[in-house]
Short mmCIF file of C-alpha atoms in Angstrom, two decimals:
data_model
loop_
_atom_site.label_atom_id
_atom_site.label_comp_id
_atom_site.label_asym_id
_atom_site.label_seq_id
_atom_site.Cartn_x
_atom_site.Cartn_y
_atom_site.Cartn_z
CA MET A 1 87.63 83.33 66.80
CA GLY A 2 87.15 79.51 65.44
CA VAL A 3 90.48 79.52 65.06
CA ILE A 4 91.82 79.97 69.02
CA ILE A 5 89.39 77.47 69.76
CA TYR A 6 90.85 75.10 67.47
CA SER A 7 93.95 75.54 69.19
CA VAL A 8 92.65 75.59 72.94
CA LEU A 9 91.30 71.94 71.96
CA ILE A 10 94.55 70.65 70.10
CA ALA A 11 96.75 72.10 72.74
CA PHE A 12 94.63 70.47 75.15
CA LEU A 13 94.79 66.66 73.58
CA LEU A 14 97.83 66.73 73.06
CA SER A 15 98.47 67.92 76.35
CA ILE A 16 96.21 65.20 78.26
CA LEU A 17 97.24 62.17 76.13
CA GLN A 18 100.91 62.89 76.91
CA GLY A 19 99.99 61.74 80.42
CA PRO A 20 99.81 57.86 80.16
CA LEU A 21 103.00 58.14 78.46
CA PHE A 22 105.10 60.45 80.42
CA ILE A 23 104.20 59.06 83.90
CA PRO A 24 105.30 55.39 83.91
CA ILE A 25 108.01 56.80 81.91
CA LEU A 26 109.31 59.15 84.71
CA HIS A 27 108.01 56.59 87.84
CA LYS A 28 110.12 53.82 85.80
CA LEU A 29 113.51 56.62 85.78
CA LYS A 30 112.80 57.50 89.30
CA PHE A 31 112.96 61.36 88.62
CA GLY A 32 110.67 61.47 91.52
CA GLN A 33 109.83 64.98 94.29
CA ASN A 34 112.20 65.31 96.85
CA ILE A 35 109.97 67.11 99.64
CA ARG A 36 110.97 69.52 101.77
CA GLU A 37 112.09 68.38 105.71
CA GLU A 38 110.47 71.69 107.26
CA GLY A 39 107.57 71.62 104.82
CA PRO A 40 103.81 71.01 106.29
CA ALA A 41 103.31 66.91 107.17
CA SER A 42 101.07 66.58 104.83
CA HIS A 43 103.37 66.41 101.88
CA LYS A 44 105.46 63.91 103.12
CA LYS A 45 103.15 61.32 101.31
CA LYS A 46 104.08 63.40 98.19
CA ALA A 47 107.83 62.05 98.22
CA GLY A 48 109.15 60.67 95.34
CA THR A 49 105.43 61.78 93.12
CA PRO A 50 106.84 62.20 89.05
CA THR A 51 108.36 65.72 88.59
CA MET A 52 109.33 67.61 85.49
CA GLY A 53 106.00 67.47 83.71
CA GLY A 54 107.07 70.67 82.61
CA ILE A 55 108.17 68.71 79.38
CA ILE A 56 104.52 67.91 78.76
CA PHE A 57 104.32 71.63 78.22
CA ILE A 58 107.13 71.81 76.39
CA THR A 59 106.32 69.20 73.72
CA THR A 60 102.60 70.60 73.16
CA THR A 61 103.25 74.24 72.96
CA VAL A 62 106.39 72.98 70.00
CA VAL A 63 103.79 70.27 68.41
CA SER A 64 100.83 72.74 68.48
CA ILE A 65 102.74 76.19 67.07
CA LEU A 66 103.95 73.67 64.29
CA ILE A 67 100.00 72.65 63.66
CA MET A 68 99.04 76.46 63.91
CA ASN A 69 101.51 77.75 61.66
CA LYS A 70 100.09 79.86 58.86
CA ASN A 71 99.15 81.60 62.57
CA ILE A 72 102.41 82.35 63.82
CA ASN A 73 103.92 85.31 63.70
CA SER A 74 106.99 86.78 65.40
CA ASN A 75 105.30 88.02 68.45
CA VAL A 76 104.20 84.47 68.95
CA ILE A 77 107.93 83.57 68.57
CA PHE A 78 108.93 85.54 71.17
CA VAL A 79 107.00 84.83 73.64
CA PHE A 80 107.20 80.94 73.02
CA LEU A 81 111.07 81.48 73.34
CA CYS A 82 110.39 84.06 76.57
CA PHE A 83 108.43 80.83 77.45
CA LEU A 84 111.79 78.01 76.37
CA ALA A 85 114.47 80.27 77.78
CA PHE A 86 112.92 79.79 81.28
CA SER A 87 111.66 76.50 80.59
CA LEU A 88 114.82 75.01 80.10
CA ILE A 89 116.99 77.06 83.10
CA GLY A 90 113.74 74.87 85.44
CA PHE A 91 115.23 71.31 83.58
CA LEU A 92 118.59 71.86 84.50
CA ASP A 93 117.14 73.02 88.41
CA ASP A 94 115.22 70.43 88.17
CA MET A 95 117.92 67.90 86.49
CA LEU A 96 119.73 67.88 89.16
CA LYS A 97 117.50 67.97 92.19
CA ILE A 98 116.71 65.02 90.12
CA ILE A 99 120.29 63.72 90.93
CA HIS A 100 121.39 65.25 93.65
CA LYS A 101 118.19 63.16 95.02
CA GLN A 102 117.53 66.56 97.50
CA ASN A 103 115.38 69.57 97.03
CA GLU A 104 118.23 71.58 95.95
CA GLY A 105 118.98 71.99 91.95
CA LEU A 106 121.12 75.06 90.74
CA THR A 107 122.60 76.89 93.70
CA VAL A 108 120.81 80.43 93.64
CA LYS A 109 123.45 82.06 92.07
CA GLN A 110 123.82 79.97 88.94
CA LYS A 111 119.61 80.00 89.01
CA SER A 112 119.92 83.86 88.60
CA LEU A 113 123.26 84.44 86.66
CA LEU A 114 121.17 81.76 84.44
CA GLU A 115 117.66 83.84 84.37
CA LEU A 116 119.18 87.31 84.59
CA ILE A 117 120.84 86.16 80.97
CA ALA A 118 117.73 85.48 79.59
CA SER A 119 116.05 88.23 80.79
CA CYS A 120 118.63 90.84 79.28
CA GLY A 121 117.91 89.11 75.77
CA VAL A 122 114.51 89.35 76.18
CA ALA A 123 115.00 93.01 77.82
CA TYR A 124 117.26 93.72 74.40
CA TYR A 125 114.96 92.26 71.73
CA SER A 126 111.90 94.42 73.71
CA TYR A 127 113.38 97.38 73.37
CA VAL A 128 114.16 97.23 69.36
CA HIS A 129 111.16 95.80 68.61
CA PHE A 130 108.37 96.95 70.98
CA GLY A 131 109.19 100.37 71.99
CA THR A 132 109.75 101.41 75.80
CA ASP A 133 105.98 102.70 75.96
CA ILE A 134 104.00 100.82 79.03
CA TYR A 135 100.40 100.92 79.89
CA ILE A 136 99.51 102.74 82.87
CA PRO A 137 95.73 100.56 84.30
CA PHE A 138 93.51 102.79 85.37
CA LEU A 139 94.94 105.95 84.53
CA LYS A 140 94.46 104.55 80.45
CA ILE A 141 97.51 106.73 79.63
CA SER A 142 101.02 105.09 78.05
CA MET A 143 104.39 106.52 78.96
CA THR A 144 107.35 106.11 77.25
CA LEU A 145 110.69 105.13 79.81
CA ASN A 146 114.32 106.26 79.26
CA PRO A 147 116.24 103.42 77.22
CA ILE A 148 118.63 102.53 79.87
CA ILE A 149 115.66 102.40 82.60
CA TYR A 150 113.39 100.67 80.17
CA ILE A 151 115.53 97.75 79.71
CA LEU A 152 116.50 97.13 83.64
CA LEU A 153 113.29 97.77 84.95
CA VAL A 154 112.57 94.68 82.04
CA ILE A 155 114.97 92.58 82.97
CA PHE A 156 114.09 93.28 87.17
CA TYR A 157 110.49 91.97 86.06
CA MET A 158 111.01 88.62 83.68
CA VAL A 159 113.11 87.55 87.23
CA ALA A 160 110.29 88.58 89.28
CA VAL A 161 107.58 87.16 87.29
CA THR A 162 109.67 83.76 86.81
CA ASN A 163 110.57 83.34 90.32
CA ALA A 164 106.41 84.37 91.89
CA VAL A 165 105.13 81.81 89.24
CA ASN A 166 107.62 79.12 90.60
CA LEU A 167 106.66 80.03 94.32
CA THR A 168 103.18 79.26 93.52
CA ASP A 169 103.41 75.98 92.41
CA GLY A 170 103.39 74.19 95.71
CA LEU A 171 100.12 72.47 96.15
CA ASP A 172 98.81 70.31 94.13
CA GLY A 173 96.74 72.47 90.93
CA LEU A 174 97.79 75.73 92.26
CA ALA A 175 100.05 76.50 89.32
CA SER A 176 98.11 75.39 86.69
CA SER A 177 94.96 77.09 88.09
CA VAL A 178 95.42 80.21 88.53
CA THR A 179 97.70 80.47 85.41
CA LEU A 180 95.36 78.87 83.32
CA LEU A 181 93.28 82.00 84.89
CA VAL A 182 95.74 84.16 84.03
CA MET A 183 96.09 83.14 80.64
CA THR A 184 92.79 83.05 79.86
CA PHE A 185 92.48 86.82 81.15
CA PHE A 186 95.86 87.58 78.49
CA GLY A 187 93.84 85.48 75.29
CA VAL A 188 90.28 87.47 76.03
CA ILE A 189 93.02 91.03 76.13
CA CYS A 190 94.97 89.75 72.84
CA PHE A 191 91.73 89.32 70.72
CA SER A 192 90.30 92.29 71.69
CA TRP A 193 92.97 93.79 70.76
CA HIS A 194 92.75 92.08 67.54
CA GLN A 195 96.48 90.63 68.26
CA TYR A 196 95.01 86.92 67.04
CA PRO A 197 98.09 85.40 66.43
CA LEU A 198 99.39 85.63 70.06
CA SER A 199 95.39 85.12 71.39
CA ILE A 200 96.14 81.75 69.72
CA PHE A 201 99.36 80.90 71.86
CA CYS A 202 97.24 81.68 74.94
CA GLY A 203 94.94 79.35 74.02
CA ILE A 204 97.79 76.98 73.41
CA VAL A 205 98.63 77.49 76.87
CA ILE A 206 94.95 77.45 78.21
CA GLY A 207 94.64 74.31 76.37
CA THR A 208 98.22 72.35 77.90
CA LEU A 209 97.06 73.09 81.46
CA LEU A 210 93.43 72.47 80.93
CA GLY A 211 94.97 68.83 79.77
CA PHE A 212 97.69 68.65 82.73
CA LEU A 213 95.11 69.34 85.53
CA LYS A 214 94.00 66.15 84.22
CA TYR A 215 97.01 64.63 86.97
CA ASN A 216 97.75 67.58 88.33
CA SER A 217 94.48 68.46 90.86
CA TYR A 218 94.47 67.06 94.23
CA PRO A 219 96.00 64.31 94.77
CA ALA A 220 98.29 64.86 91.86
CA GLN A 221 99.76 62.26 89.48
CA ILE A 222 102.94 64.72 88.68
CA PHE A 223 104.33 67.81 88.75
CA MET A 224 105.31 70.30 87.00
CA GLY A 225 108.73 70.75 88.20
CA ASP A 226 110.58 74.24 87.75
CA THR A 227 110.81 72.84 84.09
CA GLY A 228 106.45 74.05 84.07
CA SER A 229 106.39 77.00 86.44
CA LEU A 230 109.61 78.94 85.08
CA GLY A 231 108.60 77.84 82.15
CA LEU A 232 104.95 79.69 82.56
CA GLY A 233 106.11 82.88 84.03
CA GLY A 234 108.13 83.23 81.11
CA ALA A 235 104.89 83.32 78.84
CA VAL A 236 102.68 84.94 81.25
CA ALA A 237 105.11 87.64 81.45
CA GLY A 238 106.48 88.03 77.78
CA VAL A 239 102.21 88.17 76.77
CA ALA A 240 102.22 90.65 78.44
CA LEU A 241 105.18 92.31 77.97
CA VAL A 242 104.47 92.56 74.01
CA LEU A 243 100.52 93.87 75.28
CA LYS A 244 102.96 96.58 77.23
CA LEU A 245 100.77 95.92 80.00
CA PRO A 246 103.50 94.81 82.48
CA ILE A 247 102.00 96.55 84.79
CA LEU A 248 99.00 94.78 84.82
CA VAL A 249 100.59 91.66 86.05
CA ILE A 250 101.00 93.16 89.45
CA ILE A 251 96.78 92.68 88.85
CA VAL A 252 95.86 90.13 87.27
CA GLY A 253 98.71 87.63 88.84
CA GLY A 254 97.79 89.29 91.88
CA ILE A 255 98.24 85.81 93.62
CA TYR A 256 101.87 85.39 92.31
CA VAL A 257 102.74 89.05 94.11
CA ILE A 258 101.46 87.72 96.78
CA GLU A 259 103.02 84.37 97.09
CA ALA A 260 106.39 86.73 96.17
CA ALA A 261 106.06 89.20 98.61
CA SER A 262 104.85 86.24 101.40
CA VAL A 263 108.75 85.11 101.15
CA VAL A 264 110.69 88.51 101.40
CA ILE A 265 108.50 89.37 104.13
CA GLN A 266 109.04 86.05 105.49
CA VAL A 267 112.96 86.20 105.28
CA THR A 268 113.15 90.28 106.55
CA TYR A 269 111.69 89.52 109.60
CA PHE A 270 113.38 86.36 110.37
CA LYS A 271 116.50 88.02 110.09
CA ARG A 272 115.22 91.28 112.04
CA THR A 273 113.93 89.43 114.91
CA GLY A 274 114.61 85.69 114.64
CA LYS A 275 110.63 84.78 114.54
CA ARG A 276 108.42 84.23 111.71
CA PHE A 277 105.96 86.50 110.37
CA PHE A 278 104.41 83.42 109.02
CA LYS A 279 103.65 80.01 110.03
CA MET A 280 105.41 79.35 107.05
CA ALA A 281 106.47 80.65 103.97
CA PRO A 282 104.53 81.05 100.97
CA ILE A 283 102.08 82.03 101.99
CA HIS A 284 100.28 78.76 100.63
CA HIS A 285 101.60 76.86 103.12
CA HIS A 286 100.66 79.38 105.77
CA PHE A 287 96.97 78.53 105.17
CA GLU A 288 97.88 75.04 105.49
CA LYS A 289 99.08 75.17 108.77
CA LEU A 290 96.17 76.94 109.85
CA GLY A 291 94.36 73.72 108.66
CA TRP A 292 93.10 74.50 105.15
CA HIS A 293 93.22 71.49 103.06
CA GLU A 294 95.47 72.09 100.22
CA THR A 295 91.99 71.86 97.76
CA LYS A 296 90.76 74.89 99.61
CA VAL A 297 93.81 76.85 99.49
CA VAL A 298 93.56 76.29 95.88
CA SER A 299 90.50 77.26 95.83
CA VAL A 300 90.18 80.82 96.89
CA PHE A 301 92.98 81.53 95.04
CA CYS A 302 91.46 80.81 92.03
CA ILE A 303 88.75 82.76 93.38
CA ALA A 304 91.17 85.27 93.95
CA THR A 305 92.01 85.52 90.75
CA VAL A 306 88.78 85.45 89.35
CA VAL A 307 88.24 89.19 91.11
CA LEU A 308 91.27 90.14 89.97
CA CYS A 309 91.18 89.63 86.47
CA LEU A 310 88.32 91.48 86.48
CA ILE A 311 89.43 94.16 88.26
CA SER A 312 91.93 93.88 85.50
CA PHE A 313 89.14 94.53 82.68
CA LEU A 314 87.83 97.30 84.88
CA ALA A 315 91.43 98.92 84.61
CA LEU A 316 91.68 98.51 80.86
CA PHE A 317 87.87 99.11 80.23
#
């Protein structure tokens, strides 16, 4: 337990110390966020806020893993590579947005192709090293899938989770706070299941997010960008894969699911009727349009995540 606490504290210190270093540099390089024209009016003032704060996640995680190297195993390396692969895709997307000076980076086809390539690698490694068993929450049984079906499902799962976390990153501190709670849940599960090295990795992510929230909570001084949100999605999805709990992400990451589902519903409904189902999607913007301050949206979504974590514990124990 002491080693896990050290991992949280080390990552927290590394993360919080990098804020005063990176924020001025990003300002100087004019790596500012471009705000969607159709977005809430209250977000216009955020234009120019430094983005790509996910770089802090990468540097903190790398240094923390090197410091804690005696407690690292192949599972941790696998999850770290899941995190890094999707972070790099997000980094490329963020860079193109900055170069083009608009809220469009990679095209949908380009981004989807890169995510599919990364997901195929994850799926194959997972099949070879972890087998095709997945745990069914509440029923408390494991199901062995056909290898081809397993690989296809993992590919879909990785793309879905990473993009769902990315969609959640639309308000100051929202994705950071929700993912902090989700990773805390998985850290407890790892520890209780004696997956100590993996619980240390969860501790590193927890510490990183705690430090980052100092600068990302309202009013945000820096945004994580796709570099951070896609990377966090890769980390969450990777940890759940190692534990054979990808289905549980639907519950514990319920906010991610709702955010992604709201976009699908909005697009489908608009194509069929020409009208909007929500005032704006993803759904956190819908609540803003209803008059909620973004801090209230973040608080309510965090409360919901805590409840979902408790339900997830019941699903396992």
